[in-house]
Coordinates of C-alpha atoms in Angstrom, one line a residue:
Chain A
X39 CA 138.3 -27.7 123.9
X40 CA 135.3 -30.0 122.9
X41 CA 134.4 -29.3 119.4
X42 CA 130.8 -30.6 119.8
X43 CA 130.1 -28.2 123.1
X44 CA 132.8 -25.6 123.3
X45 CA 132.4 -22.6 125.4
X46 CA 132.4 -19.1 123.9
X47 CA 135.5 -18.2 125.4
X48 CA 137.0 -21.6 123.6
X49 CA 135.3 -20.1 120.5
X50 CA 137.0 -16.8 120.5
X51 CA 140.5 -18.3 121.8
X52 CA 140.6 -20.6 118.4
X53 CA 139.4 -17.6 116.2
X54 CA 142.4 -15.2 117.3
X55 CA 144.4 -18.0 117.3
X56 CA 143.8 -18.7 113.4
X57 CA 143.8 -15.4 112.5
X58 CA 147.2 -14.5 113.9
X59 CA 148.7 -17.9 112.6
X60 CA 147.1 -17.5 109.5
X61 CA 146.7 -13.7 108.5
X62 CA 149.8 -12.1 110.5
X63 CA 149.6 -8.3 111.0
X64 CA 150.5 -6.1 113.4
X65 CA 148.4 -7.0 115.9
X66 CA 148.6 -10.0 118.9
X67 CA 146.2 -11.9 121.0
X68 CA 146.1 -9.0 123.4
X69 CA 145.6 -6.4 120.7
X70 CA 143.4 -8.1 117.9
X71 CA 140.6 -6.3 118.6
X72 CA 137.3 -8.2 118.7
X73 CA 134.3 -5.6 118.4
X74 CA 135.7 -3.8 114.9
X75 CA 135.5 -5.3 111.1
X76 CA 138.7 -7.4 110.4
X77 CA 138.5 -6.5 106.5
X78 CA 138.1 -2.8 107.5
X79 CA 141.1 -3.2 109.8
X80 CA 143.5 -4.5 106.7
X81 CA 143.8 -8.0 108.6
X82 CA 141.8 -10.1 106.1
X83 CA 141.1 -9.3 102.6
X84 CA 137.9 -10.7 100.9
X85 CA 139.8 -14.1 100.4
X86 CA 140.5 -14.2 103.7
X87 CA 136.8 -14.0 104.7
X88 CA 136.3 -17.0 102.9
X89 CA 139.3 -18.5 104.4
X90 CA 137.5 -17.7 107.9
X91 CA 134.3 -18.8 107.0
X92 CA 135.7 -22.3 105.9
X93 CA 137.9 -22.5 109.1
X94 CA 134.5 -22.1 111.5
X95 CA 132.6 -24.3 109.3
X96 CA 135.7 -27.1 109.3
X97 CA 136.1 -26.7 112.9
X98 CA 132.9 -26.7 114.5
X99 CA 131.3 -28.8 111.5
X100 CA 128.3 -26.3 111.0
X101 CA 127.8 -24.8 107.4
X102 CA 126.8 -21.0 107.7
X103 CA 123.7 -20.0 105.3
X104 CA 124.1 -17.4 102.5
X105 CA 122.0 -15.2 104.6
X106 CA 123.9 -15.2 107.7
X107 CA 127.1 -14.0 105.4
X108 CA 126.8 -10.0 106.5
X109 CA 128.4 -7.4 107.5
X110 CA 125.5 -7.7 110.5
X111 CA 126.3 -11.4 111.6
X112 CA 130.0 -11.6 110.8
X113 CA 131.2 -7.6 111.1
X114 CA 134.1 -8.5 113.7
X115 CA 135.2 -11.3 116.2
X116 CA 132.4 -10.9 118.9
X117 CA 129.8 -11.4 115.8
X118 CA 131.7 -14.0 114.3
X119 CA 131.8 -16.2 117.5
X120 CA 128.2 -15.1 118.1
X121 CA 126.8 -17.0 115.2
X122 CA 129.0 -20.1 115.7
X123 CA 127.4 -20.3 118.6
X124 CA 124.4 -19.9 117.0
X125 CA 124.8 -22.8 114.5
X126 CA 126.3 -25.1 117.5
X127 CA 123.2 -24.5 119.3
X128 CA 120.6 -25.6 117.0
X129 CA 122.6 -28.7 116.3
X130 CA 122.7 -29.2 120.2
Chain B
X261 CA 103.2 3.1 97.9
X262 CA 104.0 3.5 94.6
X263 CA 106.5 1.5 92.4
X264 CA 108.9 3.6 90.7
X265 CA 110.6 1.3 88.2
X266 CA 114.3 2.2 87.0
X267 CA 115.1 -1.4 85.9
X268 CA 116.2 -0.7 82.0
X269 CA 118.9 -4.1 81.1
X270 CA 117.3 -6.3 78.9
X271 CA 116.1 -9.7 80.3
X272 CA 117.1 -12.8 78.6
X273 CA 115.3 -16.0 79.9
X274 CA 115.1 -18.3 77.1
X275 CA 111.7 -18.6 77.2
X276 CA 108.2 -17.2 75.6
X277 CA 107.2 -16.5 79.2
X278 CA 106.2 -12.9 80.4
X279 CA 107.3 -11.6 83.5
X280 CA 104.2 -11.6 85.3
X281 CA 104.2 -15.4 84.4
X282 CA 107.8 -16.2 85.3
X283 CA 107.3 -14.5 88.7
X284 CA 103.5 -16.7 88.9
X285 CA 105.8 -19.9 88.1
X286 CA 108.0 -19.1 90.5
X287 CA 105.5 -18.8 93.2
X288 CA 104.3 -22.1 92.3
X289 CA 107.4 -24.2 91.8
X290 CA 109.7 -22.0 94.0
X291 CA 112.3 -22.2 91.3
X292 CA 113.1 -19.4 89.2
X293 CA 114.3 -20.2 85.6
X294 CA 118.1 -19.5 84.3
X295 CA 118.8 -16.3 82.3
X296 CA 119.3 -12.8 82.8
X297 CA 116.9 -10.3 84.2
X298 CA 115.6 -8.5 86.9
X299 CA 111.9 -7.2 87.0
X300 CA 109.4 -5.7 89.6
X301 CA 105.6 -6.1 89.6
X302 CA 103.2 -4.1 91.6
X303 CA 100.3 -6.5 92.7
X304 CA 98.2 -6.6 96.0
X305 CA 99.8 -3.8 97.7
X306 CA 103.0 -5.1 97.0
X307 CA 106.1 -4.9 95.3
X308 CA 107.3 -8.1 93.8
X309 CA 111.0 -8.0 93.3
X310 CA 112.8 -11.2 91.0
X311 CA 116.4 -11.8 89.8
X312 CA 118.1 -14.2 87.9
X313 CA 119.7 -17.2 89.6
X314 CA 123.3 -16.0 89.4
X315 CA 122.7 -12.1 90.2
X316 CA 123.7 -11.6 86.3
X317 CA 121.1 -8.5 86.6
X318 CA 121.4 -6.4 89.2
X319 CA 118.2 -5.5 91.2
X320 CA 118.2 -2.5 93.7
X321 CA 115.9 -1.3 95.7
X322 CA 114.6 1.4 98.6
X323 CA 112.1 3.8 99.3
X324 CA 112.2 7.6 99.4
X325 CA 111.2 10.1 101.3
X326 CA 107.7 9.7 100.0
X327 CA 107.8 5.6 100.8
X328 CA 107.7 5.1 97.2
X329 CA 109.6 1.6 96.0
X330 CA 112.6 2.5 93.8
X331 CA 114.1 0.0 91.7
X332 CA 116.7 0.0 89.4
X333 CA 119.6 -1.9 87.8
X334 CA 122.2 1.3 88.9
X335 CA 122.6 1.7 92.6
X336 CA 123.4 5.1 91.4
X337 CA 119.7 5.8 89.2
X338 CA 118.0 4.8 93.1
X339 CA 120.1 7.3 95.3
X340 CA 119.5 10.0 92.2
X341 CA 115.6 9.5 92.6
X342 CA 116.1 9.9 96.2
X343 CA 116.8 7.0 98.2
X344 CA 120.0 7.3 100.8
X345 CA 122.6 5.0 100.1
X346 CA 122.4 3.7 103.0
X347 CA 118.6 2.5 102.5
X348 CA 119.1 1.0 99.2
X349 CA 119.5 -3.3 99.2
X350 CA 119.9 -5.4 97.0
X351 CA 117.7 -8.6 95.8
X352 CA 119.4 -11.9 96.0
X353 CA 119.8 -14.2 93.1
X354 CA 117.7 -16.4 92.5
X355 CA 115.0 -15.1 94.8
X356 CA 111.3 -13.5 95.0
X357 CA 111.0 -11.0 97.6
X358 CA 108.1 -8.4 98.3
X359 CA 107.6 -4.9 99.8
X360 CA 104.9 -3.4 101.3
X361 CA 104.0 -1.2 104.3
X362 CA 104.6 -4.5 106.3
X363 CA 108.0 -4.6 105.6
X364 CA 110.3 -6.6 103.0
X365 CA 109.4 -10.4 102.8
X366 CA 111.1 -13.2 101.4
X367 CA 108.5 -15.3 99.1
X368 CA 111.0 -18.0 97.2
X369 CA 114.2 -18.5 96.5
X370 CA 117.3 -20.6 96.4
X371 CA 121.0 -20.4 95.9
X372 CA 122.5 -21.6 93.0
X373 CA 125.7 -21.7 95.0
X374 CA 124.6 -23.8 97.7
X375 CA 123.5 -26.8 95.1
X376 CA 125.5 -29.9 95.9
X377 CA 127.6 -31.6 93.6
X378 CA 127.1 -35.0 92.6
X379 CA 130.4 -37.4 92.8
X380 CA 129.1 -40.0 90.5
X381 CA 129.2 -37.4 87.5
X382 CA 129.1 -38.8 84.1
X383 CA 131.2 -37.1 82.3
X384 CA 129.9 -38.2 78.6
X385 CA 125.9 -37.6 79.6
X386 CA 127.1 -34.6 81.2
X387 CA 128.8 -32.9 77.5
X388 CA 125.7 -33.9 76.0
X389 CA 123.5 -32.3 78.3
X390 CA 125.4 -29.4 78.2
X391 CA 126.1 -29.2 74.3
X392 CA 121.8 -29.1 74.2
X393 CA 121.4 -26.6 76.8
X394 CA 123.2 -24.6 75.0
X395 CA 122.0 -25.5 71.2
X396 CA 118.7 -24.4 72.7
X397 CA 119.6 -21.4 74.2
X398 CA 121.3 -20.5 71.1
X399 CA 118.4 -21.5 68.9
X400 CA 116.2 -19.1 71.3
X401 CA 118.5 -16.0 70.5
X402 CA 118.4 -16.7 67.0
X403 CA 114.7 -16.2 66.9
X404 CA 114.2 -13.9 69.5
X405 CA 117.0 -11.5 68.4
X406 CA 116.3 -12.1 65.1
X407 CA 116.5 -8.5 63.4
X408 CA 119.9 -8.0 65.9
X409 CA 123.6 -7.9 65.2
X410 CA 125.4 -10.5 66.8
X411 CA 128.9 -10.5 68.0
X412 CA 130.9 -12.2 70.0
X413 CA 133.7 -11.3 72.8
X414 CA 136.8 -13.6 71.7
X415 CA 139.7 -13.6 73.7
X416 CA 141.6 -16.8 72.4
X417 CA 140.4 -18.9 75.4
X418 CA 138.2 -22.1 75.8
X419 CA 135.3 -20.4 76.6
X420 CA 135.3 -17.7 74.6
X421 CA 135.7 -20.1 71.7
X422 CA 133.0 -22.1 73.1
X423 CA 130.3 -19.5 72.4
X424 CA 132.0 -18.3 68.9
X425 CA 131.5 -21.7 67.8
X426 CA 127.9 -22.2 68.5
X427 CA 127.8 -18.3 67.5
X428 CA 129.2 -19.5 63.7
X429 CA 126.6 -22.4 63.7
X430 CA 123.1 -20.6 64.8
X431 CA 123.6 -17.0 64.6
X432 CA 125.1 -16.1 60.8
X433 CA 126.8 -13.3 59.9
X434 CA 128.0 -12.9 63.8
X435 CA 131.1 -11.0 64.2
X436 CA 134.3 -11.9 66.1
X437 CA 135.6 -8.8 68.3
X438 CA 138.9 -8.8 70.4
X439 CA 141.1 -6.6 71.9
X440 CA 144.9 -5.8 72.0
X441 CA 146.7 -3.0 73.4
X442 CA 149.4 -1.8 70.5
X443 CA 152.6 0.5 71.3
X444 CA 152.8 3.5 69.5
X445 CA 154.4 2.6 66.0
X446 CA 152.0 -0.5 65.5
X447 CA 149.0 2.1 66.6
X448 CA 150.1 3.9 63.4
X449 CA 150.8 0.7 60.9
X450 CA 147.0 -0.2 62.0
X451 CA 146.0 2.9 61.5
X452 CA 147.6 2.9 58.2
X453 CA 145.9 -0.3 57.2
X454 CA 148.2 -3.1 58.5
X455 CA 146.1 -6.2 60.3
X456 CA 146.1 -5.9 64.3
X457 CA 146.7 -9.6 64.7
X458 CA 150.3 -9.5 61.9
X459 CA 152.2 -6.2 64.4
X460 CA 154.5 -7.5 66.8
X461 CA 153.0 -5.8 70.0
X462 CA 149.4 -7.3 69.2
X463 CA 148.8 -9.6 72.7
X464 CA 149.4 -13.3 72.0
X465 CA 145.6 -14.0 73.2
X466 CA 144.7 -11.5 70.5
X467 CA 146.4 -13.3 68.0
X468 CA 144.8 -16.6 68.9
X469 CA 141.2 -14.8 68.7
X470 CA 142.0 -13.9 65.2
X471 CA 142.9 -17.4 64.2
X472 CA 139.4 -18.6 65.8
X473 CA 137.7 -16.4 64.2
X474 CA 139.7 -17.8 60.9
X475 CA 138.6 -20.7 61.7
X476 CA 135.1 -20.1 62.3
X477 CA 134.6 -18.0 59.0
X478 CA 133.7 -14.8 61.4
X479 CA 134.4 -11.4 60.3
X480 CA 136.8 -9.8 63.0
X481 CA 136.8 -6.7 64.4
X482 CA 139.8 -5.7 66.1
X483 CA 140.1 -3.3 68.8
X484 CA 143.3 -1.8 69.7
X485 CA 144.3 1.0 72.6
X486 CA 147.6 2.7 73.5
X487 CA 148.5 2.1 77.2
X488 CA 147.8 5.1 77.8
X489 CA 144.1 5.0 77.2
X490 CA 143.8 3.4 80.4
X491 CA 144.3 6.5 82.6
X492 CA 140.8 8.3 80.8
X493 CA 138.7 5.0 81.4
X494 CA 139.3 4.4 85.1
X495 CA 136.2 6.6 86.3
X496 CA 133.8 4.8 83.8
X497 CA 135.3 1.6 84.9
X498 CA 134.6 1.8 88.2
X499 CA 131.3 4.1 87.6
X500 CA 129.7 1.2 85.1
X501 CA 131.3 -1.7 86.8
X502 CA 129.4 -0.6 90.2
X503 CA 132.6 -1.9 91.7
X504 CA 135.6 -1.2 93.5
X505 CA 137.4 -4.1 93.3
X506 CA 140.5 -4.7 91.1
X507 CA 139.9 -8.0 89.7
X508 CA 136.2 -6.5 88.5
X509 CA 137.0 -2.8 87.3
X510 CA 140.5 -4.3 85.3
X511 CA 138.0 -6.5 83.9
X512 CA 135.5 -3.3 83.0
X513 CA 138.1 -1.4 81.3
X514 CA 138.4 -4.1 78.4
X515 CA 135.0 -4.5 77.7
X516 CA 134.9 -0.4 78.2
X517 CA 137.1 -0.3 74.6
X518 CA 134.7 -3.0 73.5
X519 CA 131.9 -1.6 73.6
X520 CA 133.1 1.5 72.6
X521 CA 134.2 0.3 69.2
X522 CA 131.3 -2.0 68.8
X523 CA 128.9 1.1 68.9
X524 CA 131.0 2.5 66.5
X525 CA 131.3 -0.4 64.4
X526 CA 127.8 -1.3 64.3
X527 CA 126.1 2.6 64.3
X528 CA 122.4 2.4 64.5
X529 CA 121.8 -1.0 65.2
X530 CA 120.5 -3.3 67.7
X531 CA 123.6 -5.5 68.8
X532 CA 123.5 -8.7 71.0
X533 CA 127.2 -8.5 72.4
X534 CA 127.7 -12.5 73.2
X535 CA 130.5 -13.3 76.3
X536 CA 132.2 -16.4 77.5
X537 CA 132.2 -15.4 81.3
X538 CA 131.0 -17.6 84.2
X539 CA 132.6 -20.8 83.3
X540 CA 135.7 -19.5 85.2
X541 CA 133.6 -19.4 88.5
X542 CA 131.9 -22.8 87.7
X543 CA 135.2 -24.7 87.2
X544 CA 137.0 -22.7 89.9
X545 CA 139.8 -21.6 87.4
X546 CA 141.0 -18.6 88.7
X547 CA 144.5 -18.0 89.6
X548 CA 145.9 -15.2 91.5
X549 CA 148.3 -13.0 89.4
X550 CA 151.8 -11.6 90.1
X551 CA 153.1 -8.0 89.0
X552 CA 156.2 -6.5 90.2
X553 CA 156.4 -8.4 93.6
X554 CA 152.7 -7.7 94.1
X555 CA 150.0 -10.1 94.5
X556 CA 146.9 -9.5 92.8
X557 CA 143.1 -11.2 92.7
X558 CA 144.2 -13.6 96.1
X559 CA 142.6 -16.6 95.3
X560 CA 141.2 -18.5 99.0
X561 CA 142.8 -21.1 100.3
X562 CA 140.1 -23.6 100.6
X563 CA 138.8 -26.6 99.1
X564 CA 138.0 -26.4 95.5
X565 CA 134.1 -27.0 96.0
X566 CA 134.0 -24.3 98.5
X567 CA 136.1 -22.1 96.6
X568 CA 133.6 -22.2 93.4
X569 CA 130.8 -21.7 95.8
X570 CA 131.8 -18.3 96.7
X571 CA 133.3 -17.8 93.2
X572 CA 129.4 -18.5 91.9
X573 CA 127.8 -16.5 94.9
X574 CA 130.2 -13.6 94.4
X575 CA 128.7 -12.9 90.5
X576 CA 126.1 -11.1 92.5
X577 CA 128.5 -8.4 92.8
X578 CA 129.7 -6.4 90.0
X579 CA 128.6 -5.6 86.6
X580 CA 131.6 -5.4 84.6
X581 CA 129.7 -7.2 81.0
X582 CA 126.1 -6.0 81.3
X583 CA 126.2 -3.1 82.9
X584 CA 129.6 -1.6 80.5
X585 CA 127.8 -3.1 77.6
X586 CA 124.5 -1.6 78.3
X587 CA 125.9 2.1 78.8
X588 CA 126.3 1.9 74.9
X589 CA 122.9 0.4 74.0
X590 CA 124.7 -3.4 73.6
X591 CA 122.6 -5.9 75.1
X592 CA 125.0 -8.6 76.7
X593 CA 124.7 -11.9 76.6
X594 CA 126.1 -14.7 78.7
X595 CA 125.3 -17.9 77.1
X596 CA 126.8 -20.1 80.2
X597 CA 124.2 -18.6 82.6
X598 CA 122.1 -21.5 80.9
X599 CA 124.5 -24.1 82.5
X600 CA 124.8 -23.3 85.9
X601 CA 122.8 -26.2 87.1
X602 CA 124.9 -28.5 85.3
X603 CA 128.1 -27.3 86.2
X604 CA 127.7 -26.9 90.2
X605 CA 127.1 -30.9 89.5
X606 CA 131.1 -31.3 89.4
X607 CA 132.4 -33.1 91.8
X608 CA 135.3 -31.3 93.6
X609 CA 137.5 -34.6 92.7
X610 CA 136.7 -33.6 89.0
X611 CA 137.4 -29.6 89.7
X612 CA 141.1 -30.5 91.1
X613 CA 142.2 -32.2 88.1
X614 CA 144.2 -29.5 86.6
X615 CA 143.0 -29.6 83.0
X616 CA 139.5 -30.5 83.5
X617 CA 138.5 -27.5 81.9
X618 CA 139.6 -28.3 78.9
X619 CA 138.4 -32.4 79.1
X620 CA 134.8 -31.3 80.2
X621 CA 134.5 -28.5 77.6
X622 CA 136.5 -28.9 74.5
X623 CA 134.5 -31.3 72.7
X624 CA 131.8 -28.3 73.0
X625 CA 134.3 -26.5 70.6
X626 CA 134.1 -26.6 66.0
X627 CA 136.9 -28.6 65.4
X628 CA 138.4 -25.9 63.3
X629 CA 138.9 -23.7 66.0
X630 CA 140.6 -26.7 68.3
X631 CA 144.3 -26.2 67.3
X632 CA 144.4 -22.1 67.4
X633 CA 142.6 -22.1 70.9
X634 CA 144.8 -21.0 74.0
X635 CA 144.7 -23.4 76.7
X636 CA 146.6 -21.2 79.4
X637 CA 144.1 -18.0 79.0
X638 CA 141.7 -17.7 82.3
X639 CA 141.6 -13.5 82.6
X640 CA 140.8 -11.1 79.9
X641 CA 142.4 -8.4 81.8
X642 CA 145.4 -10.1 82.0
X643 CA 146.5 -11.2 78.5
X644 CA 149.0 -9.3 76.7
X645 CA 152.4 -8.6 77.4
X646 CA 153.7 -6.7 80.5
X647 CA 150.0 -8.4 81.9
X648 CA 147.8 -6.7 80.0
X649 CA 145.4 -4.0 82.0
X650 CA 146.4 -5.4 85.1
X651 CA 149.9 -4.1 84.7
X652 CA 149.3 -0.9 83.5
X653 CA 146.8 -0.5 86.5
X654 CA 150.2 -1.4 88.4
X655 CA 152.6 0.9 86.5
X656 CA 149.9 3.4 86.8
X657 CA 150.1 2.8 90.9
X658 CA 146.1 2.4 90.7
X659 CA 145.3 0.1 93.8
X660 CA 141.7 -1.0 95.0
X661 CA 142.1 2.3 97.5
X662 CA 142.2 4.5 94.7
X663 CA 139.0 3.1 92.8
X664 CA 137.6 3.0 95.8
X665 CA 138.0 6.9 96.0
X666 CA 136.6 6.8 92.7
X667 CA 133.6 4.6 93.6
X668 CA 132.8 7.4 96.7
X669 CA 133.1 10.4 94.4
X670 CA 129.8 9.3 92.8
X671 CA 127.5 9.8 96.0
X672 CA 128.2 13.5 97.2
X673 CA 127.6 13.9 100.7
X674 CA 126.6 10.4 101.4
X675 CA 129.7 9.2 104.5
X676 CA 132.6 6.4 103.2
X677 CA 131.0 3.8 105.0
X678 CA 127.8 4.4 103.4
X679 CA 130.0 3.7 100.3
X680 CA 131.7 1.2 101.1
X681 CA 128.7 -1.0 103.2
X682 CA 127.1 -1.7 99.6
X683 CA 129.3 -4.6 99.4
X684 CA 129.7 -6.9 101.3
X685 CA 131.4 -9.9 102.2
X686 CA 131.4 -10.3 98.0
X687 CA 128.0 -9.3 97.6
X688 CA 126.0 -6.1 97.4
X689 CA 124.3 -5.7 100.7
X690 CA 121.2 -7.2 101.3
X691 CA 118.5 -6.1 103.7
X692 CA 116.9 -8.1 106.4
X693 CA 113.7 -9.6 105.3
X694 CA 111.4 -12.4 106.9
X695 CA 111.3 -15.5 105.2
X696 CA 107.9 -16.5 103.9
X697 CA 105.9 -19.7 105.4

């Protein structure tokens, strides 16, 4: 995966991939589902959204605005990778 | 359009300016100053919306059925006067917005949180900066609040301490207040006339308080509950608090018993309640907690810097001091919104150093008070034996989906998720706006 140009699909795989390694519950890569709310499924709590948010900034060096920290941009996995995309494009 | 203004907290911003001329400032400089407040000005067809840098006010806001503007401090005074949950935001800290038929607008703003740190911090100019931020600010609520009671929250802790001591030096006659749970027989020896801080089920945070307020030559009020006055102030906790979450409602439910004895105490009288919160979120403090094999208040695992940037950004959220305090007519006051500026300074080198709490702020402290102040104490609603309100919340088997239940109740008819969506991600939901030119 190229950090600097990564596809979406490379976007989502390292997203499910932290969040099973790093908040386990009862779902796996097949089941995580990536159109629903994480915190309203019980697989992160409100430290684990910050948790996220640090790990998508880290890896894809982009720093997400205070405005862009909603239930609107960031509601579930689709969003999430959405607005990394996003950010990597305006660096592009 | 009509404004329909709601907003009742006080505003302290440490300064002779009006609001019409803070929110004119702010237009021109695009800052807005530190404090407390929250106001709305109609003007040009508009609503001008402002809050505080940290969120210490709340500000919300919708329109009704007519497309009137409702604001208010309460999310629960808008939805009364007619505005769906669902349709009510809130205003960011630190920003200007407006609303007109046109839609909402963002005019200025910036985020405290998002102010970088610098890494060549010295720490000597930086204690005296701090120490006359905060001789001001105290000098300003001596002479604005000058017919006012003053009293001060002490819990034993640093920062607590902190403000009693520049409380004993500019504000006289300012009383000491802290609070212990007591088990049944040492209810009835205080009852009887025995000092709160000498029974042997008095908290050891409460015990330190009293030897501050020793120190300081403060009166001290003590207030004292059974554990089992925590069942009957769960609804109000949560109600007040406009909050769901443990670590904020726990947090409500002390200052609940405060400011239900102060109003007692201090009958017919305007009182200034003063608080030593914030500094935990500016020095990153926080530690998670551990009750009977549960964990409680996760702290993220993430670099100290970030960590105090969502600690800061996450005061917009919850109104466990002002709001509790203002249900009894007790204007809150926290000092340390003053030092915000300074503190987001702190390099995250400096916030990893386990004590620098302590080396940044104790010189800030009367040196009476130094040897009776408790180093360890970050929570107030954890202190005490058996972990204080957080326990009984645990013995009680009160978890966040319970006060969440609670939180619902308030808003007949309006769906969960209505409920539920007015927080979040750490802060009360904000609406889209366009950003100004």
């Amino acid at each position: 995966m190229s950090v600097t140009n990564p596809r979406p699909a490379d976007i989502m795989a390292a997203m499910v991939d932290y969040i099973l390694s790093q908040h386990p519950s009862r779902f796996t890569a097949e089941t995580l589902p990536r159109d629903e709310s994480l915190m309203e499924l019980g697989v992160l709590d409100s430290a684990g959204v910050i948790e996220f948010i640090v790990f998508a900034e880290t890896t894809w060096d982009i720093q997400i605005s205070d405005d862009d920290i909603t239930k609107d941009r960031m509601g579930s996995l689709e969003k999430m990778s959405t607005l990394v995309q996003e950010y990597l494009a305006r660096k592009a | 359009m009509q404004l329909i203004d709601l907003l009742d907290y006080p505003a302290l911003h440490y300064s002779p300016a009006s609001t019409a001329g803070i929110l004119d400032c702010s237009l021109r400089t695009g800052v807005l100053p530190h404090g407390q407040y929250a106001f709305a000005l109609a003007r040009d067809h508009a609503v001008y919306l402002a809050r505080d840098p940290l969120g210490c006010n709340k500000l919300f806001f919708g329109r009704n059925s007519s497309g009137d503007v409702v604001v208010a401090n309460r999310v629960a005074r808008a939805w009364q006067c007619g505005v769906p949950l669902s349709a009510i935001g809130s205003c960011p800290p630190g920003h200007v917005l407006s609303v007109s038929g046109d839609g909402i607008r963002r005019i200025t703003g910036q985020d405290v949180s998002d102010m970088a740190a610098d890494p060549e911090l010295n720490v000597g100019e930086f204690q005296r900066t701090v120490g006359a931020a905060l001789n001001h600010a105290f000098k300003w609520l001596a002479s604005e609040f000058e017919d006012c009671r003053f009293a001060v929250c002490l819990s034993g802790g640093l920062d607590s301490s902190v403000v009693a001591s520049f409380a004993a030096e500019h504000l006289p006659g300012a009383t000491a207040v802290s609070f212990t749970y007591l088990d049944d027989d040492d209810l009835r020896r205080h009852a009887r006339g025995e000092p709160a801080h000498q029974l042997a089920s008095a908290s050891d945070d409460f015990r330190s308080a009293a030897r501050v307020a020793s120190a300081l030559s403060m009166p001290f009020l003590p207030v004292v509950r059974s554990r089992q006055a925590v069942a009957g102030a769960v609804r109000s906790s949560v109600e007040l608090s406009q909050d769901w979450r443990d670590f904020n409602v726990h947090c409500a439910t002390v200052n609940l018993f405060l400011a239900q004895d102060m109003r007692a105490a201090f009958r017919d009288t305007r009182v200034v309640v003063l608080t030593g919160d914030l500094m935990n979120e500016f020095v990153c403090d926080y530690k998670e907690e551990h009750v009977g094999g549960s964990v409680y208040y996760r702290i993220p695992r993430v670099p100290s810097d970030r960590r105090r940037k969502y600690f800061v950004r996450g005061l917009d959220a919850g109104d466990r001091e002002i709001g509790v305090f203002w249900n009894y007519s007790l204007i809150a006051c926290q000092p340390f919104a003053v030092l915000a500026g300074y503190y987001m300074r702190v390099p995250a080198r400096m916030l990893d150093q386990p004590d620098i709490k302590w080396e940044l702020n104790s010189p800030l402290l009367a040196s009476p008070v130094v040897p009776h102040v408790s180093r360890s104490k970050t929570r107030a609603q954890v202190g005490g034996k058996d972990q204080g309100t957080l326990g009984i919340y645990h013995q009680l088997d009160i978890g966040e989906e319970d006060l969440r239940r609670v939180w619902r109740d308030q808003f007949p008819g309006e769906s969960a998720s209505a409920c539920d969506d007015l927080i979040q991600l750490g802060r009360y939901r904000i609406p889209s706006y366009v950003a100004d030119q």
